[in-house]
Coordinates of C-alpha atoms in Angstrom, one line a residue:
M19 CA 216.3 -169.9 -77.8
K20 CA 215.1 -166.3 -77.4
L21 CA 212.5 -166.7 -80.2
F22 CA 211.2 -169.9 -78.6
K23 CA 210.7 -168.0 -75.3
L24 CA 209.0 -165.2 -77.1
S25 CA 206.6 -167.5 -78.9
L26 CA 205.6 -169.0 -75.6
I27 CA 204.9 -165.6 -74.1
T28 CA 202.8 -164.7 -77.1
L29 CA 200.8 -167.9 -76.9
S30 CA 200.1 -167.2 -73.3
V31 CA 198.8 -163.7 -74.1
I32 CA 196.6 -164.8 -77.0
S33 CA 195.1 -167.7 -75.2
L34 CA 193.7 -165.3 -72.7
A35 CA 191.5 -163.8 -75.5
A36 CA 190.3 -167.3 -76.5
C37 CA 192.3 -167.1 -79.7
D38 CA 193.0 -170.3 -81.7
L39 CA 196.5 -169.1 -82.7
E40 CA 198.1 -171.3 -85.3
G41 CA 200.3 -168.8 -87.0
D42 CA 204.0 -168.1 -86.4
D43 CA 206.3 -165.2 -87.2
G44 CA 204.5 -163.1 -89.8
V45 CA 201.8 -165.8 -90.3
N46 CA 198.1 -165.2 -89.8
G47 CA 196.0 -167.2 -87.5
T48 CA 192.2 -167.3 -87.2
D49 CA 189.8 -167.2 -84.3
A50 CA 186.2 -168.3 -83.9
I51 CA 184.7 -165.2 -85.5
N52 CA 186.9 -164.8 -88.6
G53 CA 189.2 -162.6 -86.6
L54 CA 192.8 -162.7 -87.7
T55 CA 196.1 -162.1 -85.8
K56 CA 199.6 -161.6 -87.1
Q57 CA 202.8 -162.2 -85.0
T58 CA 206.0 -160.5 -86.0
T59 CA 209.4 -161.1 -84.3
L60 CA 211.2 -157.9 -83.4
M61 CA 215.0 -157.7 -83.3
T62 CA 217.0 -155.9 -80.6
S63 CA 217.2 -152.1 -80.9
N64 CA 213.6 -151.9 -82.1
E65 CA 212.0 -148.6 -81.1
N66 CA 209.2 -150.3 -79.2
C67 CA 211.1 -153.2 -77.8
P68 CA 214.8 -152.2 -77.3
N69 CA 215.7 -155.8 -76.2
G70 CA 213.6 -157.5 -78.9
G71 CA 210.2 -159.1 -78.6
V72 CA 207.0 -159.7 -80.5
R73 CA 204.5 -157.4 -82.2
I74 CA 200.9 -158.8 -82.3
D75 CA 198.5 -157.3 -84.8
S76 CA 194.8 -158.2 -84.7
G77 CA 191.7 -157.4 -86.8
Q78 CA 188.9 -158.8 -89.1
D79 CA 189.5 -160.6 -92.4
T80 CA 187.0 -158.3 -94.3
N81 CA 188.2 -159.3 -97.8
G82 CA 188.2 -163.0 -97.1
N83 CA 191.7 -163.7 -98.3
N84 CA 192.6 -165.3 -95.0
K85 CA 195.3 -162.8 -94.4
L86 CA 195.5 -159.7 -92.2
D87 CA 196.3 -156.9 -94.4
D88 CA 197.6 -153.6 -93.0
S89 CA 194.2 -151.9 -93.7
E90 CA 192.5 -154.6 -91.6
I91 CA 194.6 -154.1 -88.5
Q92 CA 192.4 -152.9 -85.6
S93 CA 194.9 -153.1 -82.7
T94 CA 198.6 -153.7 -82.1
N95 CA 200.3 -155.0 -78.9
Y96 CA 203.9 -155.6 -78.0
V97 CA 205.4 -158.3 -75.9
C98 CA 208.9 -157.2 -75.2
E99 CA 211.9 -159.2 -73.9
P100 CA 212.9 -157.8 -70.5
G101 CA 216.4 -156.3 -70.1
N102 CA 219.2 -158.5 -68.6
T103 CA 219.4 -157.2 -65.1
A104 CA 221.1 -160.3 -63.5
I105 CA 224.2 -162.2 -64.1
N106 CA 223.6 -165.9 -64.8
S107 CA 226.1 -168.1 -62.9
G108 CA 226.8 -170.0 -66.1
E109 CA 228.0 -166.8 -67.8
I110 CA 230.7 -166.2 -65.1
L111 CA 231.7 -169.8 -64.8
N112 CA 235.4 -168.9 -65.5
N113 CA 235.3 -166.5 -62.5
L114 CA 233.5 -168.9 -60.1
N115 CA 236.0 -171.7 -60.8
N116 CA 239.1 -169.5 -60.5
S117 CA 241.1 -169.9 -57.3
W118 CA 241.8 -166.2 -57.0
Y119 CA 238.1 -165.5 -57.2
V120 CA 237.3 -168.1 -54.6
Q121 CA 240.0 -166.9 -52.2
A122 CA 238.9 -163.2 -52.5
Q123 CA 235.3 -164.2 -52.0
Q124 CA 236.2 -166.0 -48.8
V125 CA 238.3 -163.1 -47.5
S126 CA 235.5 -160.6 -48.3
E127 CA 233.1 -162.7 -46.2
Q128 CA 235.6 -163.0 -43.4
N129 CA 236.1 -159.2 -43.5
K130 CA 232.4 -158.6 -43.3
E131 CA 232.0 -160.9 -40.4
A132 CA 235.0 -159.4 -38.6
W133 CA 233.6 -155.9 -39.0
L134 CA 230.1 -156.9 -37.8
E135 CA 231.5 -158.7 -34.8
A136 CA 233.8 -155.9 -33.9
T137 CA 231.2 -153.1 -34.2
V138 CA 228.3 -154.7 -32.4
K139 CA 230.3 -154.8 -29.1
E140 CA 231.0 -151.9 -26.9
A141 CA 234.8 -151.5 -27.4
R142 CA 235.6 -148.7 -25.0
G143 CA 237.7 -150.0 -22.1
Q144 CA 237.6 -153.6 -23.3
A145 CA 241.3 -153.9 -23.9
K146 CA 242.9 -155.0 -20.7
N147 CA 246.2 -155.2 -22.6
V148 CA 247.7 -153.0 -25.3
I149 CA 250.7 -153.9 -27.4
L150 CA 252.1 -151.4 -29.9
F151 CA 254.6 -152.8 -32.4
V152 CA 256.6 -150.2 -34.3
G153 CA 258.7 -151.3 -37.3
D154 CA 261.1 -148.4 -37.5
G155 CA 261.4 -147.4 -41.1
M156 CA 259.0 -150.1 -42.2
G157 CA 257.3 -148.4 -45.2
V158 CA 254.9 -150.1 -47.5
S159 CA 257.6 -151.2 -50.0
T160 CA 259.5 -152.7 -47.1
V161 CA 256.5 -154.8 -46.0
T162 CA 255.9 -155.9 -49.6
A163 CA 259.5 -156.9 -50.2
A164 CA 259.8 -158.7 -46.9
R165 CA 256.6 -160.6 -47.6
I166 CA 258.0 -161.8 -50.9
L167 CA 261.4 -162.7 -49.4
D168 CA 259.8 -164.6 -46.6
G169 CA 257.6 -166.5 -49.1
Q170 CA 260.5 -167.4 -51.3
R171 CA 262.4 -168.7 -48.3
R172 CA 259.4 -170.9 -47.7
G173 CA 259.5 -172.4 -51.2
L174 CA 256.7 -170.3 -52.6
M175 CA 256.8 -167.9 -55.5
G176 CA 256.6 -165.2 -52.8
E177 CA 254.1 -162.6 -53.9
E178 CA 251.2 -164.7 -52.5
N179 CA 252.8 -165.0 -49.1
E180 CA 251.4 -163.2 -46.0
L181 CA 253.3 -161.9 -43.0
S182 CA 251.6 -162.4 -39.6
F183 CA 250.1 -158.9 -39.5
D184 CA 248.8 -159.1 -43.0
H185 CA 246.1 -161.3 -41.4
F186 CA 244.9 -158.6 -39.1
P187 CA 241.3 -157.7 -39.9
F188 CA 241.7 -153.9 -39.8
S189 CA 244.1 -151.6 -41.4
G190 CA 244.6 -148.0 -42.5
L191 CA 247.3 -145.4 -43.4
S192 CA 249.2 -143.0 -41.2
K193 CA 250.4 -139.6 -42.3
T194 CA 253.9 -139.3 -40.9
Y195 CA 255.0 -135.7 -41.4
N196 CA 256.2 -133.7 -38.3
V197 CA 254.8 -130.3 -37.5
D198 CA 257.9 -128.6 -39.0
A199 CA 259.0 -131.3 -41.5
Q200 CA 257.6 -132.9 -44.6
T201 CA 259.8 -135.9 -44.1
P202 CA 259.9 -136.9 -40.4
D203 CA 262.2 -138.4 -37.9
S204 CA 261.5 -141.0 -35.3
A205 CA 261.4 -138.7 -32.3
G206 CA 258.5 -136.6 -33.6
T207 CA 256.6 -139.5 -35.0
M208 CA 256.8 -141.8 -32.0
T209 CA 255.8 -138.8 -29.8
A210 CA 252.7 -138.4 -31.9
M211 CA 251.8 -142.1 -31.5
M212 CA 252.4 -142.2 -27.7
S213 CA 250.8 -138.8 -26.8
G214 CA 248.2 -138.1 -29.5
V215 CA 250.1 -134.8 -30.3
K216 CA 252.1 -134.2 -33.4
T217 CA 255.4 -132.4 -32.8
D218 CA 258.7 -131.2 -34.3
V219 CA 261.6 -133.2 -35.6
G220 CA 264.2 -134.2 -33.0
V221 CA 262.2 -133.6 -29.8
I222 CA 260.8 -136.2 -27.5
G223 CA 257.7 -136.1 -25.3
V224 CA 257.1 -132.4 -25.7
D225 CA 254.9 -130.3 -28.0
E226 CA 255.8 -128.2 -31.1
T227 CA 256.3 -125.0 -29.1
V228 CA 259.7 -126.4 -27.9
Q229 CA 262.8 -125.2 -29.6
R230 CA 265.1 -128.1 -30.3
G231 CA 268.2 -128.0 -28.2
D232 CA 266.8 -125.3 -25.8
C233 CA 266.3 -126.9 -22.5
S234 CA 264.3 -124.0 -21.0
T235 CA 261.6 -124.3 -23.7
A236 CA 260.7 -127.9 -22.8
Q237 CA 259.7 -127.1 -19.2
G238 CA 255.9 -126.8 -19.0
N239 CA 255.4 -128.3 -22.5
E240 CA 255.7 -131.9 -21.5
L241 CA 253.2 -134.4 -22.8
V242 CA 251.7 -137.5 -21.1
T243 CA 252.2 -140.8 -22.9
A244 CA 250.1 -143.9 -23.2
L245 CA 252.7 -145.8 -21.2
E246 CA 252.5 -143.2 -18.4
L247 CA 248.7 -143.4 -18.3
A248 CA 248.9 -147.2 -18.2
E249 CA 251.4 -146.9 -15.2
I250 CA 249.1 -144.5 -13.4
A251 CA 246.1 -146.8 -14.1
G252 CA 247.9 -149.6 -12.3
K253 CA 248.9 -151.6 -15.3
S254 CA 252.2 -153.3 -15.8
T255 CA 254.4 -151.6 -18.5
G256 CA 257.2 -152.6 -20.8
I257 CA 259.5 -151.3 -23.5
I258 CA 261.5 -153.5 -26.0
S259 CA 263.8 -152.3 -28.8
T260 CA 266.6 -153.8 -30.9
A261 CA 268.0 -150.2 -30.9
R262 CA 269.5 -148.4 -27.9
I263 CA 266.7 -148.2 -25.3
T264 CA 267.5 -144.4 -25.2
H265 CA 267.1 -144.0 -28.9
A266 CA 264.3 -141.8 -30.2
T267 CA 261.5 -144.4 -30.6
P268 CA 261.7 -146.2 -27.3
A269 CA 262.6 -143.0 -25.5
A270 CA 259.3 -141.4 -26.6
T271 CA 257.4 -143.8 -24.4
F272 CA 258.9 -142.4 -21.2
A273 CA 261.2 -139.3 -21.7
K274 CA 260.8 -135.6 -22.1
S275 CA 263.7 -134.0 -24.0
A276 CA 264.3 -130.9 -26.1
D277 CA 266.8 -133.0 -28.1
R278 CA 266.7 -136.7 -29.0
N279 CA 270.5 -136.8 -29.0
W280 CA 270.7 -136.2 -25.2
E281 CA 270.9 -139.9 -24.5
D282 CA 273.4 -139.4 -21.7
I283 CA 274.9 -136.5 -19.9
S284 CA 278.0 -136.4 -22.1
D285 CA 275.7 -135.6 -25.1
M286 CA 274.2 -132.5 -23.4
P287 CA 275.4 -128.9 -23.6
Q288 CA 276.5 -127.5 -20.2
E289 CA 273.7 -124.9 -20.4
A290 CA 271.1 -127.6 -20.5
I291 CA 272.6 -129.4 -17.6
N292 CA 272.7 -126.2 -15.6
S293 CA 269.1 -125.5 -16.4
G294 CA 268.1 -128.8 -14.8
C295 CA 267.3 -130.9 -17.9
K296 CA 268.0 -134.6 -17.5
D297 CA 269.5 -137.0 -20.0
I298 CA 267.3 -139.8 -21.4
A299 CA 269.1 -142.7 -19.7
E300 CA 268.7 -141.0 -16.3
Q301 CA 265.0 -140.3 -17.0
L302 CA 264.5 -144.1 -17.7
V303 CA 266.1 -145.2 -14.4
N304 CA 264.2 -142.6 -12.4
F305 CA 261.0 -142.9 -14.3
E306 CA 258.9 -143.9 -11.3
A307 CA 260.1 -140.9 -9.2
N308 CA 259.8 -138.5 -12.1
L309 CA 256.2 -139.5 -12.8
E310 CA 255.2 -139.4 -9.1
S311 CA 256.7 -135.9 -8.9
R312 CA 254.4 -134.6 -11.7
F313 CA 251.1 -135.8 -10.1
S314 CA 250.3 -135.0 -6.5
G315 CA 249.7 -138.1 -4.3
L316 CA 250.6 -140.5 -7.1
D317 CA 252.2 -143.9 -6.2
V318 CA 253.3 -146.1 -9.1
D319 CA 255.6 -149.1 -9.2
G320 CA 257.7 -148.2 -12.3
I321 CA 258.3 -150.0 -15.6
E322 CA 258.5 -153.8 -15.2
V323 CA 260.3 -154.7 -18.4
V324 CA 263.0 -152.8 -20.3
M325 CA 265.0 -154.7 -23.0
G326 CA 267.3 -153.4 -25.6
G327 CA 270.7 -152.0 -26.3
G328 CA 272.6 -148.9 -25.3
R329 CA 274.6 -149.9 -22.2
R330 CA 277.1 -147.1 -22.9
H331 CA 274.7 -144.4 -21.8
F332 CA 274.2 -146.0 -18.4
L333 CA 277.8 -146.6 -17.4
P334 CA 280.6 -144.2 -16.4
K335 CA 283.4 -143.4 -18.9
D336 CA 285.7 -145.7 -17.0
P337 CA 287.0 -149.1 -18.1
A338 CA 286.5 -150.4 -14.6
F339 CA 282.8 -150.5 -15.4
N340 CA 283.1 -152.4 -18.6
S341 CA 280.7 -155.3 -19.1
P342 CA 282.3 -158.7 -19.8
D343 CA 281.3 -158.5 -23.4
A344 CA 282.4 -154.9 -24.0
A345 CA 283.4 -154.2 -27.6
S346 CA 285.2 -151.0 -26.8
S347 CA 288.2 -150.4 -24.5
V348 CA 286.0 -148.0 -22.6
E349 CA 282.3 -149.0 -22.8
G350 CA 280.6 -146.3 -20.9
D351 CA 280.0 -142.7 -22.0
R352 CA 278.8 -141.0 -18.9
T353 CA 280.9 -138.1 -17.6
D354 CA 279.2 -137.8 -14.3
G355 CA 280.7 -141.0 -12.8
R356 CA 277.2 -142.5 -12.3
D357 CA 276.5 -146.2 -12.9
L358 CA 272.8 -146.2 -13.6
T359 CA 272.6 -149.9 -13.8
T360 CA 273.6 -150.1 -10.1
E361 CA 271.2 -147.3 -9.3
W362 CA 268.4 -149.2 -10.9
Q363 CA 269.2 -152.4 -9.0
T364 CA 269.3 -150.5 -5.7
Q365 CA 265.8 -149.1 -6.5
Y366 CA 264.4 -152.6 -7.4
P367 CA 266.3 -155.2 -5.4
T368 CA 263.8 -158.0 -6.5
G369 CA 264.4 -157.1 -10.1
I370 CA 267.2 -158.5 -12.3
Y371 CA 269.7 -156.6 -14.4
I372 CA 271.0 -158.7 -17.3
Y373 CA 273.3 -158.1 -20.3
D374 CA 273.8 -161.5 -22.0
S375 CA 272.1 -164.7 -23.1
I376 CA 272.8 -166.4 -19.8
G377 CA 271.0 -163.7 -17.9
F378 CA 268.1 -163.8 -20.4
D379 CA 267.7 -167.5 -20.0
S380 CA 267.3 -167.0 -16.2
I381 CA 264.1 -165.0 -16.7
T382 CA 261.1 -167.1 -15.5
D383 CA 257.4 -166.6 -15.2
S384 CA 257.9 -165.6 -11.6
T385 CA 260.4 -162.8 -12.5
E386 CA 259.0 -159.5 -11.2
R387 CA 261.1 -157.0 -13.1
V388 CA 263.8 -157.0 -15.8
F389 CA 266.3 -154.4 -16.9
A390 CA 268.2 -155.8 -19.9
L391 CA 270.9 -154.0 -21.9
F392 CA 272.3 -156.5 -24.4
N393 CA 274.8 -154.3 -26.2
E394 CA 277.0 -151.3 -25.8
S395 CA 275.1 -149.6 -28.6
H396 CA 272.4 -151.0 -30.7
M397 CA 271.6 -154.7 -30.6
Q398 CA 272.8 -156.8 -33.6
Y399 CA 271.0 -157.0 -36.9
E400 CA 268.9 -160.2 -37.0
A401 CA 271.2 -161.5 -39.8
D402 CA 274.2 -160.8 -37.7
R403 CA 272.9 -161.9 -34.3
S404 CA 274.8 -165.2 -34.1
N405 CA 278.1 -163.1 -34.1
D406 CA 277.3 -161.3 -30.9
I407 CA 280.0 -161.7 -28.2
A408 CA 277.8 -162.7 -25.3
G409 CA 274.7 -163.9 -27.2
E410 CA 271.6 -161.9 -27.8
P411 CA 267.9 -163.0 -27.8
S412 CA 265.8 -162.4 -30.9
L413 CA 263.0 -159.9 -30.9
T414 CA 260.5 -162.8 -30.8
E415 CA 262.2 -164.2 -27.7
M416 CA 262.2 -160.8 -25.9
T417 CA 258.6 -160.3 -26.7
E418 CA 257.7 -163.8 -25.4
K419 CA 259.6 -163.2 -22.1
A420 CA 258.1 -159.7 -21.7
I421 CA 254.5 -160.8 -22.0
A422 CA 255.1 -163.7 -19.6
V423 CA 256.4 -161.1 -17.0
L424 CA 253.8 -158.5 -17.6
N425 CA 250.8 -160.8 -17.9
K426 CA 250.7 -161.5 -14.2
N427 CA 249.0 -158.2 -13.4
P428 CA 245.2 -158.6 -13.2
R429 CA 244.8 -155.0 -14.4
G430 CA 246.6 -155.8 -17.6
F431 CA 249.7 -154.3 -19.3
F432 CA 251.0 -151.8 -21.9
L433 CA 253.9 -153.0 -24.0
S434 CA 255.8 -151.1 -26.7
V435 CA 258.0 -153.2 -29.1
E436 CA 260.3 -151.6 -31.6
S437 CA 262.2 -153.3 -34.4
G438 CA 264.7 -150.5 -34.6
R439 CA 267.3 -152.0 -37.0
I440 CA 265.0 -152.2 -40.0
D441 CA 265.7 -148.4 -40.2
H442 CA 269.4 -148.8 -39.7
A443 CA 269.9 -151.3 -42.5
H444 CA 268.0 -149.0 -44.8
H445 CA 270.2 -146.1 -43.8
A446 CA 273.2 -148.3 -44.7
G447 CA 271.6 -149.1 -48.1
N448 CA 271.3 -152.8 -47.3
A449 CA 268.0 -154.3 -48.3
Y450 CA 268.9 -157.8 -47.1
G451 CA 269.4 -156.6 -43.5
A452 CA 266.2 -154.5 -43.5
L453 CA 264.0 -157.3 -44.9
N454 CA 265.6 -159.8 -42.5
D455 CA 264.7 -157.7 -39.5
T456 CA 261.2 -157.1 -40.9
I457 CA 260.6 -160.9 -41.1
E458 CA 261.8 -161.3 -37.5
F459 CA 259.5 -158.4 -36.5
A460 CA 256.6 -160.3 -38.1
R461 CA 257.5 -163.4 -36.1
A462 CA 257.5 -161.4 -32.8
I463 CA 254.0 -160.1 -33.7
A464 CA 252.8 -163.7 -34.3
K465 CA 254.2 -164.8 -30.9
A466 CA 252.4 -161.9 -29.2
D467 CA 249.2 -162.8 -31.0
E468 CA 249.5 -166.4 -30.0
M469 CA 250.1 -165.5 -26.3
T470 CA 247.1 -163.1 -26.0
N471 CA 243.4 -163.1 -26.5
D472 CA 241.6 -161.0 -29.1
D473 CA 238.8 -160.3 -26.6
D474 CA 241.0 -158.4 -24.2
T475 CA 244.2 -157.4 -26.1
L476 CA 244.5 -154.7 -28.7
I477 CA 247.5 -155.2 -30.9
I478 CA 248.6 -152.4 -33.3
V479 CA 251.4 -152.8 -35.8
T480 CA 252.7 -149.7 -37.6
A481 CA 255.8 -147.8 -38.6
D482 CA 257.1 -144.4 -37.6
H483 CA 258.1 -143.5 -41.2
G484 CA 259.3 -145.1 -44.5
H485 CA 262.5 -145.0 -46.5
V486 CA 263.4 -144.1 -50.1
F487 CA 263.3 -147.8 -50.9
T488 CA 261.8 -148.9 -54.2
I489 CA 260.5 -152.1 -55.9
A490 CA 261.0 -151.3 -59.6
G491 CA 261.2 -152.8 -63.1
Y492 CA 258.9 -155.5 -64.5
P493 CA 260.3 -158.7 -63.0
K494 CA 258.3 -161.9 -63.6
R495 CA 256.4 -163.6 -60.9
G496 CA 258.7 -165.5 -58.5
N497 CA 261.8 -163.6 -59.6
P498 CA 264.1 -163.5 -56.5
I499 CA 263.2 -160.2 -54.8
L500 CA 266.9 -159.5 -54.0
G501 CA 267.9 -160.4 -57.6
K502 CA 268.3 -158.7 -60.9
V503 CA 265.2 -158.0 -62.9
V504 CA 264.2 -160.8 -65.3
N505 CA 261.2 -159.8 -67.4
V506 CA 258.1 -161.9 -68.0
G507 CA 258.9 -164.7 -70.6
A508 CA 262.6 -164.1 -70.3
D509 CA 265.4 -166.1 -68.6
A510 CA 268.2 -163.6 -68.7
P511 CA 268.4 -160.3 -66.7
A512 CA 266.8 -157.3 -68.4
E513 CA 269.1 -154.5 -69.5
A514 CA 268.6 -150.8 -68.9
A515 CA 269.2 -148.2 -71.6
D516 CA 272.9 -148.3 -70.6
G517 CA 273.1 -151.9 -71.5
M518 CA 273.6 -153.1 -68.0
P519 CA 271.3 -155.2 -65.7
Y520 CA 269.6 -153.7 -62.7
T521 CA 268.0 -155.0 -59.5
T522 CA 264.4 -155.0 -58.4
L523 CA 265.2 -153.2 -55.2
G524 CA 267.0 -149.9 -55.0
Y525 CA 267.4 -146.6 -53.2
T526 CA 266.8 -143.1 -54.4
N527 CA 269.7 -141.8 -52.3
G528 CA 272.4 -143.1 -50.0
R529 CA 275.9 -144.7 -50.0
G530 CA 275.2 -146.8 -53.1
F531 CA 276.6 -150.0 -54.5
M532 CA 278.8 -152.3 -52.4
D533 CA 279.6 -155.9 -52.9
L534 CA 280.5 -157.2 -49.4
G535 CA 279.6 -160.8 -50.1
S536 CA 278.6 -162.8 -47.1
E537 CA 278.9 -159.8 -44.6
T538 CA 275.8 -159.8 -42.4
N539 CA 276.5 -156.5 -40.6
S540 CA 274.8 -153.9 -42.6
D541 CA 276.9 -151.1 -41.0
A542 CA 280.0 -152.5 -42.7
S543 CA 279.2 -150.1 -45.5
Y544 CA 280.2 -147.1 -43.4
G545 CA 283.8 -148.2 -43.7
M546 CA 283.6 -148.0 -47.5
P547 CA 283.7 -145.0 -49.8
I548 CA 280.4 -143.7 -51.1
S549 CA 279.6 -145.3 -54.4
A550 CA 276.4 -143.9 -55.9
G551 CA 275.3 -144.2 -59.5
R552 CA 275.1 -147.1 -62.0
K553 CA 277.4 -150.1 -61.7
D554 CA 278.0 -153.2 -63.9
L555 CA 276.2 -156.0 -62.0
N556 CA 276.8 -158.7 -64.5
S557 CA 279.1 -160.7 -62.3
I558 CA 277.6 -159.7 -59.0
D559 CA 275.4 -161.9 -56.8
T560 CA 272.9 -159.4 -55.6
T561 CA 271.2 -161.8 -53.3
Q562 CA 274.1 -162.1 -50.9
P563 CA 273.7 -160.5 -47.4
G564 CA 276.5 -158.0 -48.0
Y565 CA 275.2 -156.6 -51.3
H566 CA 274.1 -153.0 -50.9
Q567 CA 271.8 -151.7 -53.6
E568 CA 272.6 -148.9 -56.1
A569 CA 271.5 -145.4 -55.1
L570 CA 270.9 -142.4 -57.3
V571 CA 271.9 -139.4 -55.1
P572 CA 275.2 -139.8 -53.1
L573 CA 274.7 -139.2 -49.4
S574 CA 276.6 -140.4 -46.3
S575 CA 273.4 -142.2 -45.2
E576 CA 270.1 -143.1 -47.0
T577 CA 267.2 -141.0 -45.8
H578 CA 263.7 -141.4 -44.6
S579 CA 260.7 -140.9 -46.9
G580 CA 257.6 -138.8 -46.4
E581 CA 255.1 -141.4 -47.6
D582 CA 252.2 -142.7 -45.6
V583 CA 252.8 -146.0 -43.7
G584 CA 250.4 -148.8 -42.8
I585 CA 248.6 -149.4 -39.6
Y586 CA 247.3 -152.9 -38.8
A587 CA 245.2 -153.8 -35.8
K588 CA 243.2 -156.6 -34.1
G589 CA 241.4 -156.8 -30.8
P590 CA 239.0 -154.4 -29.0
A591 CA 238.5 -151.1 -30.9
A592 CA 240.7 -152.3 -33.8
F593 CA 237.9 -151.3 -36.2
M594 CA 238.8 -147.7 -35.5
V595 CA 241.9 -148.3 -37.7
N596 CA 240.7 -147.4 -41.2
G597 CA 241.2 -144.8 -43.8
T598 CA 244.0 -142.3 -43.9
N599 CA 244.8 -140.7 -40.5
E600 CA 247.1 -138.3 -38.8
Q601 CA 249.7 -140.4 -37.0
S602 CA 248.5 -139.1 -33.6
I603 CA 245.3 -141.1 -33.9
I604 CA 247.1 -144.2 -32.8
F605 CA 247.3 -142.9 -29.3
H606 CA 243.6 -142.1 -29.3
I607 CA 242.7 -145.6 -30.4
M608 CA 244.8 -147.2 -27.7
N609 CA 243.4 -144.8 -25.1
Y610 CA 239.8 -145.6 -26.2
A611 CA 240.3 -149.3 -26.3
S612 CA 241.8 -149.5 -22.8
D613 CA 240.2 -146.4 -21.3
L614 CA 243.7 -145.3 -20.2
A615 CA 243.0 -141.7 -19.4
E616 CA 239.7 -142.4 -17.5
Q617 CA 241.3 -145.2 -15.4
A618 CA 244.3 -143.0 -14.7
E619 CA 242.1 -140.1 -13.7
N620 CA 240.1 -142.4 -11.4
R621 CA 243.2 -143.5 -9.5
L622 CA 244.5 -139.9 -9.2
N623 CA 241.2 -138.8 -7.5

């Protein structure tokens, strides 16, 4: 085919010289005045035509032998085959017809369009609403494993599945370290996200100059949070968590504390109490008054939605104040005799305080304000929720109700939603519990996305930190993510060098192996002895809810990791989520999208 093309090129060139070319490769032709030409095909790698071509010699047949001898050549020209600079579609037919190729091509086009659409608009101040979703402890490996488990439950192989926030058009990475720690805690990380300032381990709403546990060092070093700015700007505000509402992550939206453990007054040293520091539960109930005292002339209406666990920190240490569903003989922890739930109700007589499913079901679109404490301590794990004494709503249900209450404000709202028990299940060494809560977290995000508009609502999904949770071995595609490793092409579990099978999921440290069968409470492991190291899993069903993965290093509780975590975003200014960032950038993106600081400043002046 190539030679045919080259001959046509040569014919075209010779015809311009009025030659009557009849020869072929290496054959002489004659013209009208006894001139001769000789055409020679050149192979690739020729010094004159690297890609091959034709050499054309011409001259006069002086000796009359009807051949062009070398001595008769008067000129030489080359017609070279051009280099192959384009891919012919036929040469990549296998790619073009491949479903993975087609899908990736479609996604790349969608990504391009999303970027173009997002960046041509002026994003500053366009977000009337901001929702920050925090999966506590939801590292990259947790997202991957939850995605696979969710897909396998849907009847898919699993790996190709996508969680709701996997569809968000913009994503990046967050560096989670604290100012004083390589591997962080939730207090320092959530403070960074809420204030734009990275700080130390164990302190909430204050900068890194504070000495943990020293009340006096916190005074004057308090930070302003995105929720506070939204409140000052006249927006409605809300906090949701499946952990205690006074726990580090939700507390960092509203509290200032030199120690994350000061959840109620009984947790505080007398010196701190004498110095005037307030416990976190008290700060929540008096949030409105505290914020107004910090800014002259400020008048705000307080947080409209609070939902989570942690009743014990709001009630006196007196059985007379027990809730109907109290799990302990004395539910409350407070040693000052104060019932903060009653104090809240007195402040907000049109609001409703609830603690069970009946109260939750009473929330309507006309409800103005909600204070919900669904458990004495943390709320139940999603896998264990049906066992709650009084009935608990899911994270998705809480998110739906919260948005319905907050969405009535024409100025918009700020909402923080934490899935706190992902972290706790990992600490207990129970992947089933952590992944189950991650899947529910994804459902809550989908519900928020469904109820809001991309034109005026910024949704950011991230984690405060990861865990030492791994996906290992070489399991074949579709192998149960909670199961033992079965290699590609095999049917039986793979064996390690010690001759025993091993699971795909595992922990670097923690309490280690436990076979608790159908137990859905991840915390049940704390009643068992630590059992780190290798175990014989041949007869163990590792996909059961109560299976706790093996751990290498024995510890009383599995630890956080120092790895980067994902940030996923959609809505106004979501395109600012890209690359690898300090965790504190999340505040700045939310602030830019909703112009929180500017709006707050305008209302203060």
